[in-house]
Amino acid sequence: MSRIQAVFEQLKLANRRALIPFITAGDPNPQFTVPLMHGMVAAGADLIELGVPFSDPMADGPTIQRASERALKHKVSLTNVLGMVAEFRRQDARTPVVLMGYANPIEAMGHEVFARLAAASGVDGVLTVDYPPEESAGFVSVLRQQNIDSIFLLAPTTTDARVEHVVRLASGFIYYVSLNGVTGAANLDVDDVALKVASIRRHTSLPIGVGFGVRDGATARAVGAIADAVVVGSRMVQEVENSSEAEVVANVGRLVAELRSAIDAQL
Amino acid sequence: MQKYDFPDVGGHFGQYGGIYMAETLIPAVEELRRQYLIFRDDPEFKAEFAYELKHYVGRPSPIYHARRLSEYVGGAQIYLKREDLNHTGAHKINNAIGQALLARRMGKKRVIAETGAGMHGVATATVAARFGMECIVYMGAEDIQRQAPNVFRMKLLGATVVPVESGSRTLKDACNEAIRDWVTNVDSTFYIFGTAAGPHPYPMMVRDFQCVIGNEARVQMPEMIGRQPDAVIACVGGGSNAIGIFHPFIEHESVRLIGVEAGGHGIGSGQHAAPLTANAKVGVLHGNKVYLMQDENGQIVETHSISAGLDYPGVGPEHCLLKDIGRAEYVAINDDEALLAFDALCRFEGIIPALESSHALAHAMKIAPGMDNNKVLLVNLSGRGDKDMNTVARLKGITL
Ligand SMILES: Cc1ncc(COP(=O)(O)O)c(C=O)c1O
C-alpha cells in the first residue's frame, strides 16, 4: 500500500480529514524547507505538498509567483528539491510528500530519470499542472513503475465525461480546484464545491482533496465538511513571506495547528 | 515527400504541439477546437472572413519587386509580400479577424490578448472595437516602453492595456498573465492568441487564418514572374507570419522555405531569441511542446532581441516539425544586421519595415549576392515600422 493510501485509510478509520499544506521548496531559502516540513508535520499536517519552483508559474497568483522567484534566486532546481525530500525522509518515513509543479523541469530531467530519482528520494505523488491526462499517459505509467501516484486536478469546468477519463489515470487522491482562477484567489463558494465533490464521488472511490481559496480556519472547516482533504497553499506561503527567518518555522507551525483544530472541531 | 498533413487530432505535429494546459482550461480549448472545426468549413463563416479581409483589412496585399534594393545588393531579385499595407500595419490582423468572428459566434463578449511588439494587441483592440467587444491586452512592462506608440493606439481603440511586471517583463510574461486572466474568466472570455503556438487548436487555427498570405502569394508570383519564387523568407517569433506564407508552399518542393529568427547579440552570446537555430532543448511552455530556450534545470531563460515581436524563448510547433523533417531551414539574424536592412529598405525603396520583418529582409540581402540575378527571393514583409521609431531613434542616439 502506498504511503498516501495508508494515510487516507487511517484518517478514514478515525473519521478525520487530511490537512495538506503547500510550501514552495527553497522559499525563503533552501535551508528552511526541511525544517518547515517537519514543523508542519509536528503541527498536524497529514501530507505535504511541495512546490517545485518554476520561472513561468502560469497557474499561480502573485503570492506563489513570488515564492518561486525567491527560491529561484537561490537557484533551487528539481534535483535540489528531490534532495530536500530525501533529507526529510531520513527523519520521517510516514508522511507522504507530493511534488506540485510544472512540466518543463521534469521534461528537462527526462521522465525516467525523474521517476527513478523521485522514488529513491521518497516522493509519493506528483502533480504536474500542465500535464493534463491527454498528454500524460506515458508519464503516468513511468511513475507507476516506481510506485509513485499521479495526482490530477479537476476543475469547475471539468465535464462528467472528462472526470471519468481523469479518474482512470489518477491514483493517490483527486485534487479538486475549487474555483476558476489562479492560486490565491479568495472567492471559494462552498455550496458549489459540495455539489461538484458529490458528483466526482459518483465516478471514483479515490479520496478527494479540495484546494485553491482556503484562507483561514472557517474556510478550512467548511471544506473539511465536504471533502477528504483540505489543501492550503497561498495562505501558507504568505505566512512564509511575512515571517522573519528566526520565526518562520514557528509561525508556519502555528498556522498549521490553527487550521488543524478548525478542521477537527466540526467532527 | 509523403503527404504532409498536420496536426493529428490531438494537435500534435510529430512530437511537438499538444495541449499542455491546466485542467481548468482544457474544456475551454476543447470547446474552441470543436467550434473552430465546425466554422472552418461553414460557407457563411468563410464568406464573412473573406469579406472582412477584403473590405476591412484591404486584401489581397500586393507583391512588390524591390528593384533598387535588389540592384544595390546584387544577385537574386528581392520581392516583398506587403503585409505592412494591411489595416493596422501587420499580418496580425488576419488572425485577429478570424478569431474575433469565432468569438462572436461563440457568444463571447470579452476578448483578451498578449502582445510583444504591440501589433497583435493593436489588431485585437481594432477588431474588438469593430465588433463591440471588451478588450484587455497584456503587455510586458519592458515592451510598453519600447513600443509606446502602439500602447497609445490600443488605448485610443478602447482597449485596456495591462502592464506585466513579472519575469523578464516581455512577451512570455504577457502570455503567462493572459493565461491567468483566461483561467479566471474562462466562461466569459475568448483568448485571441497572437501567434501559431500555444495549446491545440491555436497553432492550427492561427496558421489557417494566416495562410491567406501564402495562398495569395502562390497565385501572385506566377502572375508576376511566370513561376514560383526560389525561396520564401519570413521572420519567426512564434511563427505565424512565417507559417502563413510557408504552408501553402510546402507542397511546392522546389521552393526553399527559410525562417529567420532573432539572433540578438549573436547565437554565441546566449543573448538571442533563436531556439530553432541554436538547437535549444525541446520543452513545454504555454500549452505546447516545442524547441525552447531554457537552462539545464528546465527554467526558461531570458531572451534578447531589438525586436519585441521576436523576443520569445519558444516557437510554434509546426516550425519545430518543419525543421526536423528538413522542409524548412532556420537561420538567425543579429540586431545590427536587422538594423542595416531596416535602413536599406527605407533608403532604397521608401518603405519603413517593422524591425521583425527587417530580420527576414536582412537574410535575403545576405544570400542574394551569392545567387544568379534571375533567381527570386520572396520576403514576407510582415509589418511596417512606425511602431519602432522610438527604438530606432534611441539606437541611433537621437531623442524624439
Ligand atoms: C510585424 C511583425 N512581424 C512578425 C512578428 C512575429 O510574430 P510571428 O512570428 O507570429 O509572425 C510580429 C509580432 O509581434 C510582428 O509585429
XYZ file of C-alpha atoms and ligand atoms in Angstrom:
683
model
C 0.000 0.000 0.000
C 1.328 3.453 -0.851
C 2.028 5.991 1.868
C -0.727 8.215 0.501
C -3.266 5.406 0.577
C -2.183 4.384 4.071
C -2.661 7.890 5.442
C -6.116 8.250 3.925
C -7.201 4.852 5.248
C -6.059 5.665 8.773
C -7.835 9.010 8.649
C -10.972 7.363 7.403
C -10.974 4.916 10.309
C -10.590 7.840 12.674
C -13.250 9.808 10.759
C -10.823 12.674 10.240
C -9.924 14.845 7.275
C -6.459 15.253 5.868
C -4.742 18.604 6.117
C -2.366 19.194 3.225
C -0.270 22.353 3.491
C 1.710 23.559 0.478
C 5.011 25.392 0.554
C 7.402 26.166 -2.258
C 10.687 24.308 -1.905
C 13.573 26.704 -1.323
C 11.379 29.531 -0.010
C 12.524 31.700 1.764
C 15.802 29.877 1.207
C 16.828 26.250 0.807
C 17.912 25.622 4.426
C 14.375 26.222 5.668
C 12.469 23.715 3.588
C 13.165 20.544 5.578
C 12.661 22.216 8.994
C 9.406 23.707 7.687
C 8.246 20.276 6.537
C 8.993 18.678 9.917
C 7.394 21.627 11.696
C 4.213 21.276 9.654
C 4.004 17.544 10.390
C 4.501 18.189 14.108
C 1.689 20.753 13.994
C -0.767 18.354 12.372
C -0.141 18.137 8.628
C -1.059 14.716 7.226
C 0.587 15.072 3.846
C 2.886 17.716 2.419
C 2.646 19.318 -0.955
C 5.991 20.679 -2.005
C 6.068 23.197 -4.838
C 8.867 22.882 -7.381
C 9.878 26.434 -8.339
C 9.426 27.389 -11.991
C 10.261 30.523 -13.936
C 6.787 30.746 -15.501
C 4.161 29.640 -12.984
C 1.101 30.259 -15.175
C -1.458 28.789 -12.777
C -0.272 30.752 -9.767
C -1.309 34.086 -8.378
C 1.165 36.715 -7.133
C 1.842 35.083 -3.730
C 3.115 31.769 -5.070
C 4.769 33.518 -8.031
C 6.885 35.468 -5.552
C 7.715 32.270 -3.650
C 9.011 30.748 -6.891
C 11.075 33.851 -7.542
C 12.599 33.749 -4.051
C 13.517 30.087 -4.480
C 14.953 30.646 -7.946
C 17.172 33.436 -6.592
C 18.834 30.586 -4.710
C 18.951 28.536 -7.929
C 16.745 25.816 -6.450
C 16.420 23.106 -9.101
C 14.288 19.975 -9.330
C 17.390 17.991 -8.323
C 17.723 20.158 -5.195
C 14.041 19.636 -4.371
C 14.467 15.854 -4.563
C 17.461 16.231 -2.239
C 15.249 18.060 0.258
C 12.677 15.273 0.174
C 15.435 12.696 0.740
C 16.666 14.687 3.734
C 13.118 14.943 5.106
C 12.716 11.171 4.726
C 15.690 10.487 6.984
C 13.546 11.530 9.940
C 10.049 10.945 8.643
C 9.195 7.662 6.951
C 5.448 8.092 7.288
C 4.249 11.444 5.956
C 3.552 11.407 2.217
C 5.153 14.089 0.074
C 3.585 15.217 -3.200
C 5.550 17.372 -5.610
C 3.497 20.032 -7.345
C 4.897 21.948 -10.267
C 5.089 22.485 -13.994
C 6.084 20.217 -16.835
C 9.296 21.734 -18.081
C 11.707 20.964 -15.219
C 10.539 17.333 -15.487
C 10.886 17.399 -19.279
C 14.417 18.731 -18.895
C 15.376 15.954 -16.488
C 13.611 13.269 -18.519
C 10.651 11.194 -17.332
C 12.571 8.003 -16.479
C 15.387 9.735 -14.652
C 12.935 11.862 -12.731
C 10.766 8.904 -11.715
C 13.764 6.905 -10.534
C 15.279 9.769 -8.535
C 11.910 10.786 -7.102
C 11.242 7.235 -5.893
C 14.720 6.970 -4.408
C 14.186 10.280 -2.596
C 10.891 9.170 -1.087
C 8.450 11.162 -3.191
C 4.955 9.655 -3.075
C 2.978 11.590 -5.631
C 3.447 14.040 -8.467
C 1.020 16.713 -9.616
C 2.068 18.489 -12.782
C -0.200 21.411 -13.527
C 0.366 21.452 -17.288
C 0.316 17.699 -17.905
C -3.391 17.093 -18.495
C -4.473 13.466 -18.922
C -4.371 13.909 -22.706
C -0.601 14.328 -22.596
C 0.370 12.178 -19.644
C -0.457 8.514 -20.236
C 3.243 7.732 -20.752
C 4.384 9.717 -17.731
C 1.759 8.115 -15.502
C 2.968 4.624 -16.380
C 6.608 5.588 -15.827
C 5.644 6.899 -12.375
C 3.522 3.840 -11.647
C 6.515 1.574 -12.260
C 8.210 3.407 -9.398
C 5.071 3.234 -7.224
C 4.565 6.971 -7.426
C 0.980 8.221 -7.547
C -0.177 10.598 -10.260
C -2.334 13.303 -8.764
C -4.641 15.062 -11.199
C -6.587 18.276 -10.975
C -10.286 18.500 -11.618
C -11.886 21.912 -12.010
C -15.339 23.501 -12.003
C -15.123 23.441 -15.806
C -14.417 19.694 -15.959
C -17.297 17.799 -17.568
C -18.528 14.432 -16.305
C -17.031 12.706 -19.327
C -13.639 14.174 -18.507
C -13.933 13.238 -14.832
C -14.388 9.655 -15.981
C -11.237 9.893 -18.130
C -9.146 11.575 -15.412
C -10.025 9.183 -12.583
C -8.918 6.256 -14.707
C -5.347 7.642 -14.764
C -5.305 9.107 -11.264
C -4.152 7.422 -8.086
C -3.499 8.561 -4.523
C -6.173 11.208 -4.399
C -8.025 13.648 -6.625
C -7.302 17.341 -6.294
C -10.414 19.410 -6.928
C -9.642 23.039 -7.743
C -12.444 24.911 -6.004
C -12.721 27.829 -8.404
C -11.883 29.109 -11.858
C -8.738 31.054 -11.216
C -5.149 31.041 -10.127
C -3.851 30.084 -6.696
C -4.513 32.710 -4.057
C -7.914 33.787 -5.340
C -10.374 34.247 -2.493
C -13.881 33.579 -3.692
C -14.475 29.907 -2.981
C -18.182 29.020 -2.959
C -18.701 26.157 -0.527
C -22.114 25.136 -1.881
C -20.776 24.858 -5.435
C -17.825 22.850 -4.198
C -20.093 20.476 -2.261
C -22.165 19.770 -5.379
C -19.131 19.136 -7.522
C -17.404 16.939 -4.950
C -20.549 14.850 -4.666
C -20.675 14.446 -8.405
C -16.986 13.449 -8.587
C -17.622 10.798 -5.931
C -20.026 9.080 -8.295
C -17.030 8.368 -10.552
C -14.334 7.350 -8.105
C -13.617 5.938 -4.691
C -10.326 7.844 -4.502
C -10.152 10.414 -1.706
C -10.899 13.961 -2.842
C -8.878 16.941 -1.706
C -10.080 20.497 -2.262
C -7.739 23.419 -2.687
C -7.480 26.988 -4.042
C -9.167 29.622 -1.905
C -8.804 28.059 1.567
C -7.697 31.133 3.514
C -8.491 30.546 7.164
C -9.957 28.254 9.787
C -13.511 28.961 8.686
C -12.990 28.009 5.029
C -10.832 25.045 6.086
C -13.623 23.809 8.332
C -16.255 24.281 5.642
C -14.170 22.435 3.064
C -13.313 19.699 5.572
C -17.029 19.054 5.986
C -17.396 18.061 2.336
C -14.012 16.720 1.214
C -11.486 14.138 2.397
C -8.599 16.568 2.395
C -8.109 20.307 2.708
C -5.235 21.806 0.726
C -3.886 25.161 1.859
C -1.383 26.886 -0.441
C -1.185 30.652 -0.769
C -2.081 31.228 2.889
C 0.909 29.080 3.958
C 3.219 30.811 1.513
C 2.007 34.188 2.723
C 2.993 33.182 6.256
C 6.469 32.255 4.985
C 6.706 35.562 3.165
C 5.648 37.646 6.155
C 7.844 35.919 8.727
C 11.416 36.702 9.675
C 13.855 33.823 9.273
C 14.002 33.462 13.053
C 10.253 32.985 13.295
C 9.231 31.328 10.065
C 9.191 27.709 11.243
C 7.257 28.587 14.417
C 4.781 30.826 12.577
C 4.069 28.287 9.869
C 3.657 25.586 12.537
C 1.207 27.773 14.438
C -0.846 28.336 11.287
C -0.979 24.595 10.562
C -2.084 23.926 14.134
C -4.826 26.532 13.823
C -6.118 25.007 10.600
C -5.882 21.553 12.119
C -8.042 22.411 15.082
C -10.527 24.267 12.876
C -10.911 21.202 10.653
C -11.146 18.793 13.600
C -13.549 20.973 15.573
C -16.540 20.165 13.415
C -16.296 16.424 13.824
C 7.650 13.512 -49.966
C 4.771 11.835 -48.155
C 1.555 13.755 -47.895
C 2.048 16.495 -45.342
C -0.984 16.568 -43.059
C -0.533 18.009 -39.590
C -1.543 18.282 -36.816
C -3.109 14.985 -35.710
C -6.438 15.038 -33.813
C -4.661 15.796 -30.544
C -2.879 18.776 -32.046
C 0.498 17.096 -32.446
C 2.955 17.991 -35.175
C 5.127 14.906 -34.816
C 6.324 15.064 -31.209
C 5.530 18.795 -30.949
C 2.407 20.749 -30.039
C -0.331 19.157 -27.933
C -2.455 20.672 -25.164
C -0.218 21.131 -22.135
C -2.603 23.238 -20.083
C -4.054 23.260 -16.599
C -7.300 21.303 -16.254
C -9.487 24.403 -15.848
C -8.655 25.493 -19.391
C -8.779 22.108 -21.094
C -12.565 22.156 -21.552
C -12.195 25.681 -22.970
C -9.610 24.693 -25.590
C -11.671 21.590 -26.362
C -14.749 23.708 -26.979
C -12.706 26.114 -29.069
C -11.438 23.238 -31.183
C -14.926 21.857 -31.643
C -16.368 25.217 -32.653
C -13.452 26.055 -34.906
C -13.770 22.773 -36.780
C -17.454 23.486 -37.359
C -16.992 27.049 -38.551
C -13.855 26.376 -40.573
C -15.954 24.543 -43.115
C -19.052 26.686 -42.785
C -19.664 28.614 -46.034
C -21.184 31.543 -44.164
C -18.197 31.847 -41.837
C -15.780 31.563 -44.737
C -17.640 34.212 -46.693
C -17.678 36.580 -43.744
C -13.969 36.077 -43.126
C -13.217 36.714 -46.796
C -15.402 39.821 -46.773
C -13.627 41.275 -43.735
C -10.213 40.532 -45.198
C -11.111 42.267 -48.420
C -13.072 45.289 -47.226
C -11.689 45.894 -43.746
C -8.092 44.667 -43.947
C -7.620 45.670 -47.589
C -6.552 42.336 -49.010
C -5.099 40.999 -51.142
C -1.826 42.601 -50.181
C 0.369 43.270 -53.199
C 3.716 41.768 -54.031
C 6.309 44.370 -54.837
C 9.571 43.913 -56.723
C 12.190 45.813 -54.723
C 14.263 46.690 -57.790
C 16.542 49.341 -56.375
C 17.283 47.289 -53.280
C 17.963 44.220 -55.435
C 20.308 46.241 -57.616
C 22.117 47.612 -54.591
C 22.534 44.175 -53.051
C 23.276 42.371 -56.337
C 22.367 38.797 -57.279
C 18.888 37.423 -56.709
C 15.814 39.639 -57.105
C 14.052 40.539 -53.881
C 10.257 40.629 -53.866
C 8.176 41.736 -50.892
C 4.800 40.402 -49.808
C 3.355 43.628 -48.451
C 1.629 42.640 -45.206
C 2.751 46.052 -43.944
C -0.009 47.560 -46.080
C -2.764 45.767 -44.187
C -5.077 47.773 -41.970
C -3.242 48.201 -38.630
C 0.088 47.612 -40.335
C 0.932 43.950 -39.952
C -0.147 40.406 -40.713
C -1.543 40.078 -37.172
C -4.947 41.441 -38.230
C -5.650 38.392 -40.465
C -5.681 36.161 -37.423
C -7.351 38.672 -35.108
C -10.306 38.988 -37.503
C -10.664 35.234 -37.799
C -10.644 34.696 -34.039
C -12.978 37.643 -33.387
C -15.520 36.193 -35.802
C -15.253 32.903 -33.969
C -15.570 34.632 -30.573
C -18.721 36.356 -31.763
C -20.252 33.095 -32.892
C -19.364 31.538 -29.548
C -21.152 34.389 -27.759
C -18.054 35.748 -26.010
C -18.205 39.476 -25.371
C -14.821 39.874 -23.691
C -11.559 39.235 -25.507
C -8.018 39.176 -24.129
C -4.657 39.100 -25.842
C -0.943 39.085 -25.145
C 1.315 41.280 -27.189
C 5.026 41.829 -27.657
C 5.596 44.446 -30.327
C 2.044 45.617 -29.819
C 0.937 44.737 -33.337
C -1.196 41.833 -32.184
C -2.508 43.992 -29.352
C -3.449 46.721 -31.813
C -5.034 44.181 -34.152
C -7.067 42.717 -31.296
C -8.093 46.141 -29.976
C -9.121 47.018 -33.521
C -11.340 44.012 -34.086
C -12.783 44.383 -30.579
C -13.804 47.934 -31.472
C -15.085 46.751 -34.841
C -17.296 44.066 -33.241
C -18.164 45.847 -29.982
C -16.286 43.647 -27.539
C -14.489 44.471 -24.316
C -10.723 44.110 -24.825
C -7.880 43.608 -22.358
C -4.307 43.429 -23.648
C -1.421 42.128 -21.533
C 1.949 43.591 -22.390
C 5.340 43.304 -20.700
C 6.430 46.498 -18.955
C 9.682 46.442 -20.946
C 7.749 46.210 -24.221
C 5.389 49.005 -23.161
C 8.452 51.220 -23.043
C 9.948 50.222 -26.361
C 6.629 50.191 -28.259
C 4.984 53.260 -26.752
C 3.127 54.367 -29.916
C 1.291 51.050 -30.060
C 0.233 51.356 -26.425
C -1.405 54.675 -27.231
C -3.073 53.191 -30.312
C -4.589 50.386 -28.257
C -5.943 52.866 -25.729
C -7.428 55.031 -28.478
C -9.191 51.937 -29.745
C -10.773 51.449 -26.346
C -8.650 48.597 -25.020
C -7.283 48.323 -21.512
C -3.541 47.720 -21.588
C -2.260 45.900 -18.515
C 1.487 46.202 -17.856
C 3.098 42.918 -16.797
C 5.908 43.361 -14.285
C 6.792 39.726 -13.633
C 9.750 37.764 -15.014
C 11.568 39.332 -17.962
C 8.656 41.776 -18.472
C 8.330 40.810 -22.137
C 6.136 38.648 -24.366
C 6.419 35.365 -22.470
C 5.351 37.072 -19.245
C 2.456 38.757 -21.041
C 1.385 35.260 -22.164
C 1.535 33.980 -18.585
C -0.649 36.832 -17.411
C -3.166 36.402 -20.237
C -3.432 32.709 -19.352
C -4.065 33.686 -15.701
C -6.845 36.003 -16.829
C -8.331 33.297 -19.034
C -8.366 30.703 -16.267
C -10.159 33.216 -14.025
C -12.712 34.393 -16.609
C -12.945 31.295 -18.748
C -16.732 31.375 -19.108
C -16.997 34.910 -20.453
C -13.705 35.318 -22.253
C -12.174 34.442 -25.593
C -8.389 34.437 -25.701
C -7.289 35.846 -29.072
C -3.838 34.297 -29.194
C -1.419 36.117 -31.460
C 0.842 33.516 -32.956
C 0.900 29.966 -34.282
C 1.824 28.451 -30.930
C 0.058 27.629 -27.652
C -2.296 24.728 -26.973
C -4.185 22.994 -29.779
C -6.142 24.279 -31.714
C -4.269 27.614 -31.735
C -1.231 26.579 -33.826
C -3.525 25.075 -36.448
C -6.185 27.776 -36.311
C -3.768 30.711 -36.429
C -1.945 29.034 -39.299
C -5.181 28.543 -41.195
C -6.148 32.199 -40.763
C -2.663 33.367 -41.795
C -2.498 31.060 -44.819
C -4.244 33.788 -46.780
C -0.742 35.277 -47.151
C 0.752 32.227 -48.844
C -2.384 31.420 -50.795
C -2.330 34.864 -52.366
C 1.420 34.768 -52.999
C 1.162 31.407 -54.726
C -1.170 32.978 -57.275
C 0.563 36.359 -57.467
C 4.076 35.105 -58.136
C 3.265 33.186 -61.333
C 1.278 36.232 -62.481
C 4.312 38.462 -61.962
C 7.230 36.259 -62.979
C 5.636 33.241 -64.595
C 6.691 30.853 -61.862
C 7.019 30.349 -58.135
C 9.917 32.012 -56.281
C 13.122 30.149 -55.490
C 12.809 30.839 -51.811
C 10.269 32.254 -49.387
C 11.759 34.045 -46.401
C 9.941 35.118 -43.238
C 10.857 36.156 -39.717
C 9.913 33.784 -36.902
C 8.823 34.937 -33.466
C 6.097 32.498 -32.531
C 5.914 31.798 -36.231
C 2.536 32.991 -37.501
C 3.569 35.156 -40.442
C 6.120 32.523 -41.442
C 3.748 29.564 -41.303
C 1.091 31.638 -43.083
C 3.323 32.164 -46.075
C 5.178 28.801 -45.869
C 2.296 26.409 -45.506
C 0.777 26.814 -48.987
C 4.268 26.355 -50.452
C 5.105 23.145 -48.574
C 3.919 21.032 -51.488
C 5.982 23.096 -53.962
C 9.125 21.191 -53.141
C 11.427 23.315 -55.286
C 10.633 26.402 -53.214
C 13.065 26.798 -50.309
C 11.406 27.914 -47.083
C 13.656 29.946 -44.797
C 12.614 31.061 -41.325
C 14.651 33.856 -39.765
C 14.931 34.023 -36.004
C 16.242 36.845 -33.852
C 19.974 36.381 -33.326
C 20.122 39.307 -30.865
C 23.758 39.886 -29.921
C 24.725 36.642 -31.679
C 23.928 32.978 -31.075
C 27.280 32.534 -29.341
C 26.486 35.310 -26.851
C 23.484 33.411 -25.486
C 21.542 36.686 -25.788
C 19.172 35.893 -28.603
C 15.702 34.551 -29.281
C 16.523 31.785 -31.748
C 15.552 28.401 -30.281
C 15.495 26.610 -33.649
C 18.797 27.943 -34.946
C 20.520 27.389 -31.606
C 19.066 23.874 -31.380
C 17.536 24.542 -27.983
C 16.280 21.611 -25.936
C 12.675 20.546 -26.509
C 10.399 21.546 -23.634
C 6.889 22.537 -22.582
C 5.657 26.101 -22.174
C 2.393 27.928 -22.822
C 0.466 24.841 -23.725
C 2.753 23.227 -26.273
C 5.888 21.129 -26.619
C 8.479 22.948 -28.733
C 12.131 23.899 -29.040
C 12.535 26.113 -26.002
C 15.311 28.294 -24.603
C 15.988 27.076 -21.078
C 18.757 26.390 -18.613
C 19.946 22.916 -17.601
C 17.228 22.774 -14.918
C 14.361 23.488 -17.278
C 13.872 27.107 -16.192
C 13.024 29.381 -19.112
C 15.839 31.842 -19.784
C 15.592 35.495 -20.667
C 15.855 36.204 -24.354
C 17.093 39.235 -26.199
C 16.172 40.902 -29.466
C 15.867 44.520 -30.565
C 12.554 43.475 -31.951
C 9.917 42.962 -29.278
C 7.826 40.748 -31.555
C 10.610 38.186 -31.894
C 11.712 38.315 -28.262
C 10.252 34.980 -27.181
C 12.002 31.807 -25.907
C 9.818 29.326 -27.799
C 8.444 28.900 -31.293
C 5.335 27.338 -32.797
C 5.237 23.530 -33.016
C 4.845 23.313 -36.790
C 8.162 25.087 -37.318
C 9.789 22.551 -34.991
C 8.489 19.773 -37.196
C 9.448 21.532 -40.454
C 12.979 21.911 -39.092
C 13.233 18.245 -38.105
C 11.958 16.938 -41.439
C 14.142 19.416 -43.287
C 11.332 21.031 -45.272
C 12.227 24.466 -43.915
C 15.584 25.922 -42.891
C 16.023 28.205 -39.909
C 18.717 30.834 -39.529
C 19.310 33.799 -37.250
C 19.945 37.459 -37.991
C 21.586 39.642 -35.367
C 20.300 43.004 -34.118
C 22.841 45.025 -36.115
C 22.203 43.139 -39.365
C 18.467 43.730 -38.975
C 19.074 47.445 -38.456
C 21.152 47.677 -41.630
C 18.337 46.037 -43.582
C 15.845 48.393 -41.955
C 17.876 51.404 -43.159
C 18.374 49.947 -46.619
C 14.664 49.427 -47.238
C 13.913 52.953 -46.038
C 16.505 54.480 -48.321
C 16.227 52.368 -51.452
C 12.509 51.681 -51.585
C 10.776 54.262 -49.410
C 9.321 51.536 -47.201
C 9.849 51.604 -43.442
C 9.696 47.968 -42.313
C 8.997 46.612 -38.835
C 12.149 45.516 -37.012
C 10.721 41.980 -37.005
C 10.352 41.949 -40.782
C 13.797 43.561 -41.117
C 15.245 40.263 -39.917
C 13.734 38.406 -42.873
C 14.860 41.118 -45.235
C 18.396 41.059 -43.827
C 18.681 37.366 -44.575
C 17.507 37.906 -48.150
C 20.141 40.619 -48.522
C 22.724 38.226 -47.120
C 22.076 35.362 -49.535
C 21.067 37.308 -52.676
C 24.630 38.234 -53.718
C 25.563 34.559 -53.888
C 22.733 33.809 -56.327
C 22.149 34.484 -60.039
C 20.156 37.589 -60.846
C 17.357 35.518 -62.372
C 16.675 33.919 -59.009
C 13.802 35.240 -56.927
C 13.531 35.634 -53.171
C 10.084 36.381 -51.760
C 10.303 38.104 -48.390
C 7.256 38.331 -46.175
C 7.269 41.958 -45.113
C 5.143 41.149 -42.088
C 4.679 44.691 -40.823
C 5.540 48.352 -41.019
C 7.995 50.146 -38.793
C 6.062 53.134 -37.484
C 5.904 51.487 -34.055
C 9.699 51.182 -34.000
C 10.521 54.879 -34.340
C 11.491 55.221 -30.672
C 13.674 52.128 -30.654
C 15.491 53.017 -33.843
C 15.969 56.638 -32.785
C 17.389 55.537 -29.456
C 19.803 53.141 -31.149
C 20.956 55.999 -33.356
C 21.391 58.230 -30.314
C 18.546 60.549 -31.271
C 15.871 61.814 -28.866
C 12.473 62.345 -30.454
C 5.418 42.902 -37.789
C 5.611 41.625 -37.049
N 6.224 40.602 -37.656
C 6.435 39.443 -37.012
C 6.076 39.244 -35.701
C 6.407 37.950 -35.044
O 5.311 37.113 -34.838
P 5.067 35.829 -35.716
O 6.315 35.019 -35.673
O 3.924 35.165 -35.063
O 4.750 36.249 -37.091
C 5.423 40.287 -35.032
C 4.997 40.104 -33.630
O 4.666 40.976 -32.911
C 5.197 41.498 -35.726
O 4.589 42.528 -35.112
